[in-house]
GROMACS .gro file of N, CA, C and O in nm:
model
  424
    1UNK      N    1   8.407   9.137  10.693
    1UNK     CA    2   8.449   8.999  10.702
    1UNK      C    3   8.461   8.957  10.848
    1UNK      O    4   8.430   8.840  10.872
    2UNK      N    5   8.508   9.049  10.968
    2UNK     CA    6   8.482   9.002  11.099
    2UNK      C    7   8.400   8.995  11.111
    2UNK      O    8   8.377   8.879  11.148
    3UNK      N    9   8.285   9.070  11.104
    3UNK     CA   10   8.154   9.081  11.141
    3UNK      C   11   8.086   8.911  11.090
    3UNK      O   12   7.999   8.857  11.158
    4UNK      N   13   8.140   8.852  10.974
    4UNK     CA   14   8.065   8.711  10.934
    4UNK      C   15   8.100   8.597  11.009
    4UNK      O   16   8.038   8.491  11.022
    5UNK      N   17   8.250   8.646  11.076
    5UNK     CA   18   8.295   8.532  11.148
    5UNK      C   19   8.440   8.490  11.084
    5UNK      O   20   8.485   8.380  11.118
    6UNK      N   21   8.532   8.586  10.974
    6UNK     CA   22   8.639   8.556  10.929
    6UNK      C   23   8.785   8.539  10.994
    6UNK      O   24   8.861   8.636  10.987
    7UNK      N   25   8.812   8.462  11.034
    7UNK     CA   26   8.963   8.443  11.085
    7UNK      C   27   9.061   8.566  10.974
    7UNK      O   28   9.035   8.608  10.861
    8UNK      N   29   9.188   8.597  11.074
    8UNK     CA   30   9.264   8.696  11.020
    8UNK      C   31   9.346   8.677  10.916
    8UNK      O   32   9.417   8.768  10.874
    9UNK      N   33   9.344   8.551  10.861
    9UNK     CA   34   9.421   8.474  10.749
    9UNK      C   35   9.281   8.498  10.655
    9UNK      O   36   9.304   8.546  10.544
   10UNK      N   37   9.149   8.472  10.685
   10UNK     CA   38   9.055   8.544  10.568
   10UNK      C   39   9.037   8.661  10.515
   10UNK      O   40   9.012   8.708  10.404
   11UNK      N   41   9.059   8.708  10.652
   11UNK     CA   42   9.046   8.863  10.630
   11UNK      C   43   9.168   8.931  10.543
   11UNK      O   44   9.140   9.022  10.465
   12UNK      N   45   9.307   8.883  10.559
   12UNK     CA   46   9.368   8.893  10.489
   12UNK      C   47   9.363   8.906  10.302
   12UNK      O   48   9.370   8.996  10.218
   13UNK      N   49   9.347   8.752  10.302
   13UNK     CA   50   9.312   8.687  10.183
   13UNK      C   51   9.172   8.775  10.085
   13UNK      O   52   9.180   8.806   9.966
   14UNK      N   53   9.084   8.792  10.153
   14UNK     CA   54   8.979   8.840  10.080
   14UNK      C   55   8.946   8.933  10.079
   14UNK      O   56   8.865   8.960   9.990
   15UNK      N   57   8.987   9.050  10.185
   15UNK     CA   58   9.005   9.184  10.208
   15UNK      C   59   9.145   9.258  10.153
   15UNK      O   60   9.161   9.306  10.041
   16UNK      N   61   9.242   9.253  10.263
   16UNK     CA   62   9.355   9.337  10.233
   16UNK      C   63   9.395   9.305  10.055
   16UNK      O   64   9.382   9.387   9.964
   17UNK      N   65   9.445   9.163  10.043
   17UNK     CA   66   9.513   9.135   9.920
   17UNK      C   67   9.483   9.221   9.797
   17UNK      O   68   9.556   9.294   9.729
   18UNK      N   69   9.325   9.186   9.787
   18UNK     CA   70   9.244   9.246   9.671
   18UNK      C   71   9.251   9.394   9.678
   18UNK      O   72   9.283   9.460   9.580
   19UNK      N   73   9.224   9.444   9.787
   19UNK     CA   74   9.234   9.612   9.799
   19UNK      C   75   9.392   9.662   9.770
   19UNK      O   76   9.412   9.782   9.758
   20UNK      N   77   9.494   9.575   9.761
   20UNK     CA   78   9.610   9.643   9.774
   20UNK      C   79   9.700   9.596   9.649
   20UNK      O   80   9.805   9.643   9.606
   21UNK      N   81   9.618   9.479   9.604
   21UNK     CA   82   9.673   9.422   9.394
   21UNK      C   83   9.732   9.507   9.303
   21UNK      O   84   9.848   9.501   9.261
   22UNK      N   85   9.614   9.619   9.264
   22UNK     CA   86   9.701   9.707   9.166
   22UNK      C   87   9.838   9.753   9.245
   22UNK      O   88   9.943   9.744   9.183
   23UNK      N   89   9.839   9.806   9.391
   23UNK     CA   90   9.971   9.839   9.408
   23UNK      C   91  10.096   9.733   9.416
   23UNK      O   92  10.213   9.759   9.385
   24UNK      N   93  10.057   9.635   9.453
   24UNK     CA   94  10.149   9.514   9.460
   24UNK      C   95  10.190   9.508   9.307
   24UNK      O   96  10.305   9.550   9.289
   25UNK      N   97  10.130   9.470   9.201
   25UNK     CA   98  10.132   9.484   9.052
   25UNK      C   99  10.226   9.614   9.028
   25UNK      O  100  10.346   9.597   9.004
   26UNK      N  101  10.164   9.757   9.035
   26UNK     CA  102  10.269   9.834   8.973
   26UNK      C  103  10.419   9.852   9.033
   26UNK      O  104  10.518   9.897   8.975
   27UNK      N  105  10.408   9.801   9.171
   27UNK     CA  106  10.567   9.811   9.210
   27UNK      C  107  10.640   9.704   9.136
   27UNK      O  108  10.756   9.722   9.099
   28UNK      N  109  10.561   9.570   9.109
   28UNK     CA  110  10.651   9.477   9.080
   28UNK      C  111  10.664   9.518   8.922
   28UNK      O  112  10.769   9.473   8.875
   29UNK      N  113  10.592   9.584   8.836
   29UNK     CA  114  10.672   9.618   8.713
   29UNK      C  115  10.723   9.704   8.739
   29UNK      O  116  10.800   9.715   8.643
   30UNK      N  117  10.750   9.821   8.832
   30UNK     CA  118  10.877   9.896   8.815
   30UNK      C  119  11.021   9.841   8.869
   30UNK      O  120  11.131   9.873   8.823
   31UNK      N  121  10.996   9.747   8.983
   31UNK     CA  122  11.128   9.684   9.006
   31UNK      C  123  11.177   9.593   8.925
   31UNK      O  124  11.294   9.562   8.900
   32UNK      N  125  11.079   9.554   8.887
   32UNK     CA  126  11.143   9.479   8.760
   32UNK      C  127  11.286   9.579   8.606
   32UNK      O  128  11.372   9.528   8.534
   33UNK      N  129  11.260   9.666   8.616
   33UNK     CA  130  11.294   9.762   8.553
   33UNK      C  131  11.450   9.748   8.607
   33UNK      O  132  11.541   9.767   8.526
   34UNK      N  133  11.477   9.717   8.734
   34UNK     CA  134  11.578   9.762   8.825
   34UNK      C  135  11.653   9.630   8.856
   34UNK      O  136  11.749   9.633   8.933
   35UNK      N  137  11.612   9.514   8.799
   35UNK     CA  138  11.674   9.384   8.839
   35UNK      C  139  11.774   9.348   8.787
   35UNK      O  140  11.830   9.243   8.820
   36UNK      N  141  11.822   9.435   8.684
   36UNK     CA  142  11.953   9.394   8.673
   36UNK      C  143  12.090   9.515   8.738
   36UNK      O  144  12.211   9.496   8.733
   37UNK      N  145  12.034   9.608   8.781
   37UNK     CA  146  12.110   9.661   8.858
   37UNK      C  147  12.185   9.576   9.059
   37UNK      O  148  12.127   9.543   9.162
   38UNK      N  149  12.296   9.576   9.025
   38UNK     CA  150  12.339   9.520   9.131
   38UNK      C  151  12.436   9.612   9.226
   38UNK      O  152  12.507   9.561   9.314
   39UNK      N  153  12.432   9.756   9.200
   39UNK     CA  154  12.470   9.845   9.314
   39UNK      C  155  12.642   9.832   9.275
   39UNK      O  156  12.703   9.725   9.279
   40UNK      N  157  12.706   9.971   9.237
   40UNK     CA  158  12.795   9.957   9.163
   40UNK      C  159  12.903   9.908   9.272
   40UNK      O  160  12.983   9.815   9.281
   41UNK      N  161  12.848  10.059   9.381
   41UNK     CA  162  12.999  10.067   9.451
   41UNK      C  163  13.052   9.992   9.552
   41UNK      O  164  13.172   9.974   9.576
   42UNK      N  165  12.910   9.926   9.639
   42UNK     CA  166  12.943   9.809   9.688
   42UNK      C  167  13.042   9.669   9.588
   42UNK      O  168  13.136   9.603   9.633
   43UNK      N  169  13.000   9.661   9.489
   43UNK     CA  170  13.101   9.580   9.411
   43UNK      C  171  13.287   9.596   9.376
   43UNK      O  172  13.389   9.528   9.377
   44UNK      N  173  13.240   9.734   9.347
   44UNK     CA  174  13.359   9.797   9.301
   44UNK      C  175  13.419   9.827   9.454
   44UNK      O  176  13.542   9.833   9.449
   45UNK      N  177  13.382   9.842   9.548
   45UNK     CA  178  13.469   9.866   9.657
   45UNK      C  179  13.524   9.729   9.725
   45UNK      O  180  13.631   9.701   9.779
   46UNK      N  181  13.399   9.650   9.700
   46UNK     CA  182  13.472   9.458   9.763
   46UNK      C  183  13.587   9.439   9.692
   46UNK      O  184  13.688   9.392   9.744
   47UNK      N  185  13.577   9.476   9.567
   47UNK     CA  186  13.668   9.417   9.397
   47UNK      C  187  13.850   9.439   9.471
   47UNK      O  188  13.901   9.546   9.505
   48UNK      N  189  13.918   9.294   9.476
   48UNK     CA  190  14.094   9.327   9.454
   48UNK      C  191  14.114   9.288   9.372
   48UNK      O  192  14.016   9.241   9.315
   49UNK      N  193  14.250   9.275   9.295
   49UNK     CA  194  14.325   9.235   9.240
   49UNK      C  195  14.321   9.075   9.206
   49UNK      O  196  14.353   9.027   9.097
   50UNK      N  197  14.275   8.998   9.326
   50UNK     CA  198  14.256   8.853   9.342
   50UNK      C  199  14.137   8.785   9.292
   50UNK      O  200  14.133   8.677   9.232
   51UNK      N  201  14.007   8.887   9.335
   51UNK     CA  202  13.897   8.829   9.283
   51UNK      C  203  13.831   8.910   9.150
   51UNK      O  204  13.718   8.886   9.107
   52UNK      N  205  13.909   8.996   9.100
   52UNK     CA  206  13.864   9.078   8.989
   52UNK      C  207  13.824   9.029   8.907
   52UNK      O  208  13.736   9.089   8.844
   53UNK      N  209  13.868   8.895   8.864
   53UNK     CA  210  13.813   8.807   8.728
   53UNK      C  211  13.697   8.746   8.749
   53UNK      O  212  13.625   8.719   8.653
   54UNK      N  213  13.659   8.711   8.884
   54UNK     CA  214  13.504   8.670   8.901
   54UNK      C  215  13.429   8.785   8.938
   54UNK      O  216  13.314   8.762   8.902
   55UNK      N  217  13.435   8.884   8.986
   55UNK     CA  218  13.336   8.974   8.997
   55UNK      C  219  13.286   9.079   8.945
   55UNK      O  220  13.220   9.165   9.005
   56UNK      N  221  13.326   9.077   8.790
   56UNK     CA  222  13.239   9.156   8.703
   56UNK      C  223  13.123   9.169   8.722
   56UNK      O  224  13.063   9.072   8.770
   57UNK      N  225  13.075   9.251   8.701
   57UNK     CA  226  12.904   9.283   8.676
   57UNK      C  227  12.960   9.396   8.552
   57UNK      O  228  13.066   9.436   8.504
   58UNK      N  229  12.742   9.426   8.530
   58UNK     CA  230  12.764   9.531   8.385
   58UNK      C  231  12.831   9.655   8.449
   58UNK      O  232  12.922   9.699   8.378
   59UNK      N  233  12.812   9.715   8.551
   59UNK     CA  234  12.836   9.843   8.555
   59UNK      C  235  13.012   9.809   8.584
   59UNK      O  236  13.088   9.853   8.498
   60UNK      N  237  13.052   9.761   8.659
   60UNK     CA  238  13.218   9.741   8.673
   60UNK      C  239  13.281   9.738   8.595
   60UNK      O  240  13.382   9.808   8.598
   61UNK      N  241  13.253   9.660   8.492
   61UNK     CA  242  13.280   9.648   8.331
   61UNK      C  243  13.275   9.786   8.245
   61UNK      O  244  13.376   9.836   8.195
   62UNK      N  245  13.159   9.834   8.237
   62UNK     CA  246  13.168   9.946   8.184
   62UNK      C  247  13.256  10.020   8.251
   62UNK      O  248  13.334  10.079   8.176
   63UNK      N  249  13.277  10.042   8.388
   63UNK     CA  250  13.353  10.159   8.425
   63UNK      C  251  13.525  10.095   8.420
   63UNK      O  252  13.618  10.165   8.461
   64UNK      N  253  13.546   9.955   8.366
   64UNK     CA  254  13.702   9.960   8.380
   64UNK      C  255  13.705   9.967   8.253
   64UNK      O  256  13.799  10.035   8.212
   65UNK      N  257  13.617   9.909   8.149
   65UNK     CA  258  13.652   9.960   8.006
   65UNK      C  259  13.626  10.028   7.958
   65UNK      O  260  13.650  10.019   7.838
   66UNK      N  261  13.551  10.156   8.008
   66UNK     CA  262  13.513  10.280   7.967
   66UNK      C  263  13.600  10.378   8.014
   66UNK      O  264  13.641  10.463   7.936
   67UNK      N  265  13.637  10.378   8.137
   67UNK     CA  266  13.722  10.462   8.222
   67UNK      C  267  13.879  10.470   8.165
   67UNK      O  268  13.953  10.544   8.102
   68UNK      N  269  13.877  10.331   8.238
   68UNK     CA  270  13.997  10.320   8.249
   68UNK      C  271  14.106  10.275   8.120
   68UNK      O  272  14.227  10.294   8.120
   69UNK      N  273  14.038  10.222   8.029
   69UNK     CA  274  14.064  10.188   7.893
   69UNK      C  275  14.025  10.210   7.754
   69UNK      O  276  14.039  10.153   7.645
   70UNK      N  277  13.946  10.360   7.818
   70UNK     CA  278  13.887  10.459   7.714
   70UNK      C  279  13.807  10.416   7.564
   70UNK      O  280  13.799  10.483   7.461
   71UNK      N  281  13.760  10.300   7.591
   71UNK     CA  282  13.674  10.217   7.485
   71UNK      C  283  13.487  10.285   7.535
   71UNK      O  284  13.384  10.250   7.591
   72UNK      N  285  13.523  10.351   7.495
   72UNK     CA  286  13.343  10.516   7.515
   72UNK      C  287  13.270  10.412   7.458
   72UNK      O  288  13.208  10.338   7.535
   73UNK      N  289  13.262  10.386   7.316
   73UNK     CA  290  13.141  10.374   7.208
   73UNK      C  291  13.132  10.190   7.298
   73UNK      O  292  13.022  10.142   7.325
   74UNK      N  293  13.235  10.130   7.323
   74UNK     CA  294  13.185  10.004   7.346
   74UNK      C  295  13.143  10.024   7.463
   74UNK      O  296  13.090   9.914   7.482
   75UNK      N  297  13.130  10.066   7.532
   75UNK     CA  298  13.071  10.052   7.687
   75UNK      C  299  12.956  10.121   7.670
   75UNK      O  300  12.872  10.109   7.759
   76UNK      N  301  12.931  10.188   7.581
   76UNK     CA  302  12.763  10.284   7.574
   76UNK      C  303  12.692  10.161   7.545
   76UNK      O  304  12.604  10.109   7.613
   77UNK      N  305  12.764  10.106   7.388
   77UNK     CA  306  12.681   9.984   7.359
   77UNK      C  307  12.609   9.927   7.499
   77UNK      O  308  12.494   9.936   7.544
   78UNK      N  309  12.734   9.862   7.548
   78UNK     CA  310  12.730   9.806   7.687
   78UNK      C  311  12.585   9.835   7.782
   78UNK      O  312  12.494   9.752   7.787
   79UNK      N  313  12.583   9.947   7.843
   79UNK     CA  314  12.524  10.002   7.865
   79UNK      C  315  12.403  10.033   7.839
   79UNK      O  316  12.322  10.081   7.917
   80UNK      N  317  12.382   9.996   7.674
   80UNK     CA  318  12.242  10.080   7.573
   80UNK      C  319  12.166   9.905   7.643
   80UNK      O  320  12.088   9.893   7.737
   81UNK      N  321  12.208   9.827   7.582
   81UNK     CA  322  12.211   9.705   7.625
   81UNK      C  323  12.139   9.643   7.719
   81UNK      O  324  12.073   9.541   7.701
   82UNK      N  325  12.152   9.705   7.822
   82UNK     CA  326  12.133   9.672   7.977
   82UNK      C  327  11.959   9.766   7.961
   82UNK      O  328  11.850   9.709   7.959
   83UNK      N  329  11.975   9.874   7.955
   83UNK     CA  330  11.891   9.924   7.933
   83UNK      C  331  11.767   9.879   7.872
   83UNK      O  332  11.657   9.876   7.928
   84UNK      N  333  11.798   9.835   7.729
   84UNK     CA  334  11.686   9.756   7.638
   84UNK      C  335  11.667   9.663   7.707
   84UNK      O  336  11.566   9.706   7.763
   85UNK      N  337  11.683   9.563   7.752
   85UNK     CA  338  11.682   9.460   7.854
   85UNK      C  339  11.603   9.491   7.975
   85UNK      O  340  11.512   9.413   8.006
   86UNK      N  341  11.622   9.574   8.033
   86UNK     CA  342  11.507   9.624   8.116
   86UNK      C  343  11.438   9.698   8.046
   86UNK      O  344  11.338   9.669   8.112
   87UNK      N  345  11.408   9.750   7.992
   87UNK     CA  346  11.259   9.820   7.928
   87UNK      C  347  11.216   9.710   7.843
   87UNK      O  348  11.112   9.743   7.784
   88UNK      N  349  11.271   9.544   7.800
   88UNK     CA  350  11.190   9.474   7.759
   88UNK      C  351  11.116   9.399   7.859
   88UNK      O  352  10.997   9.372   7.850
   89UNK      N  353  11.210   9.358   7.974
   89UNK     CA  354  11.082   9.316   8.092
   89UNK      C  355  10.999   9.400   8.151
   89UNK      O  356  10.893   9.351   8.191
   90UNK      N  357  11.017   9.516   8.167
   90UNK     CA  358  10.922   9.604   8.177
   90UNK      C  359  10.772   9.627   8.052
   90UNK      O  360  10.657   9.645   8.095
   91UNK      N  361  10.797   9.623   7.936
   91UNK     CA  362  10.716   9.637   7.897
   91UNK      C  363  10.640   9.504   7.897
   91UNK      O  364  10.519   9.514   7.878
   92UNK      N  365  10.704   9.350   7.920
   92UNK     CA  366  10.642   9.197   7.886
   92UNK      C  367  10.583   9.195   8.030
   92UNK      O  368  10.473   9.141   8.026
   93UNK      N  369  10.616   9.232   8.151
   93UNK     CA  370  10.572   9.261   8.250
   93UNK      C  371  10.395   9.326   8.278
   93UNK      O  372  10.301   9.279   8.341
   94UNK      N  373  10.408   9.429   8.212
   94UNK     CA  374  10.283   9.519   8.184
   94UNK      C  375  10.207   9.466   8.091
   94UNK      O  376  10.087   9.449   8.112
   95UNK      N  377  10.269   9.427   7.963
   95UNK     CA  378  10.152   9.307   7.897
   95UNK      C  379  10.092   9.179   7.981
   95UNK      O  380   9.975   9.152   8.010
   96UNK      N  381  10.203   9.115   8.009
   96UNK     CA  382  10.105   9.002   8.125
   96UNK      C  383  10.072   9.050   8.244
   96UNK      O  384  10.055   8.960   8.326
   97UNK      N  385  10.054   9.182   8.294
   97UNK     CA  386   9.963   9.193   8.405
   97UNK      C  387   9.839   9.232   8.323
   97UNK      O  388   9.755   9.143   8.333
   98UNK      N  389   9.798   9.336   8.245
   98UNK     CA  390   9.688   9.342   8.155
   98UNK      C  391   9.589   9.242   8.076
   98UNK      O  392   9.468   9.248   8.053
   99UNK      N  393   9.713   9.129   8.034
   99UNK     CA  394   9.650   8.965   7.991
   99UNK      C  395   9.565   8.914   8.080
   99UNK      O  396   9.460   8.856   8.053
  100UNK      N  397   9.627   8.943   8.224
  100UNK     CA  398   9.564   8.873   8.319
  100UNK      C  399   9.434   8.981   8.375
  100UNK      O  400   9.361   8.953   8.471
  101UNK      N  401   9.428   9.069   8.320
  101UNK     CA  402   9.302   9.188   8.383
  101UNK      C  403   9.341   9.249   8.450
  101UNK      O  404   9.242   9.302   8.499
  102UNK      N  405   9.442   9.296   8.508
  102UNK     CA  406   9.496   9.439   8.595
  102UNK      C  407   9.500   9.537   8.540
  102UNK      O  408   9.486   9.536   8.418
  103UNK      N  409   9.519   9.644   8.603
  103UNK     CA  410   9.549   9.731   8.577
  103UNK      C  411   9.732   9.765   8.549
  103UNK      O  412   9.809   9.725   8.636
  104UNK      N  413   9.776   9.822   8.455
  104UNK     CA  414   9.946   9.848   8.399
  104UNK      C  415   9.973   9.961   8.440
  104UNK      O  416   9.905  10.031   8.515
  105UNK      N  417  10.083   9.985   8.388
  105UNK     CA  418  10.110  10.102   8.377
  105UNK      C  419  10.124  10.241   8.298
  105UNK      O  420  10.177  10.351   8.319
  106UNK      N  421  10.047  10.180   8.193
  106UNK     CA  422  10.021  10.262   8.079
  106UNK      C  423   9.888  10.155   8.058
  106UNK      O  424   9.811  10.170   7.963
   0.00000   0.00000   0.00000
C-alpha cells in the first residue's frame, strides 16, 4: 500500500485492521464474558458504613450475604446467575460475529 502511494490512515484502514480482525473479534468475545465483573476488593475496601447502601455490586452482595449472614444456597443462586448472564453474551456475541462472517470461537 506505500508502494501505491497510501497515506498512513490507508495503510492503516486497509492493511493493519483487516490483518488483525479475527484478533480484535476474539478478545472482544472473551471480555465480554468479564463485563460484569467490577473488581471485588477495590469496592469492598472503598465500602463504609455511610455509603454501603449505594454501593452494592454482585460480588459484595454475595460476600455480605453469604459470609456474613450465612444465606450459602441464596448467594450461589446469586452467583449461578451472574454467570449465566455472561455465558449468554458470550455465546450471542459469537453468534453475531459468525452472522457477520468471522471467525468465533468455537
Amino acid at each position: 500500500a506505500k508502494m501505491d502511494g497510501a497515506n498512513r490512515l490507508r495503510q492503516m484502514w486497509h492493511v493493519t485492521l483487516p490483518a488483525i480482525k479475527n484478533v480484535v473479534i476474539t478478545l472482544l468475545i472473551l471480555r465480554l464474558g468479564q463485563v460484569m465483573d467490577v473488581g471485588f476488593e477495590q469496592v469492598y475496601l472503598m465500602t463504609s458504613s455511610a455509603v454501603s447502601s449505594v454501593s452494592d455490586v454482585f460480588e459484595t452482595y454475595v460476600f455480605r450475604m453469604g459470609v456474613k449472614n450465612g444465606q450459602f444456597s441464596f448467594t450461589t443462586a446469586v452467583g449461578l446467575f451472574k454467570s449465566v448472564v455472561a455465558l449468554i453474551l458470550v455465546i450471542t456475541t459469537n453468534w453475531l460475529a459468525k452472522k457477520f462472517g468471522e471467525d468465533g470461537l468455537y
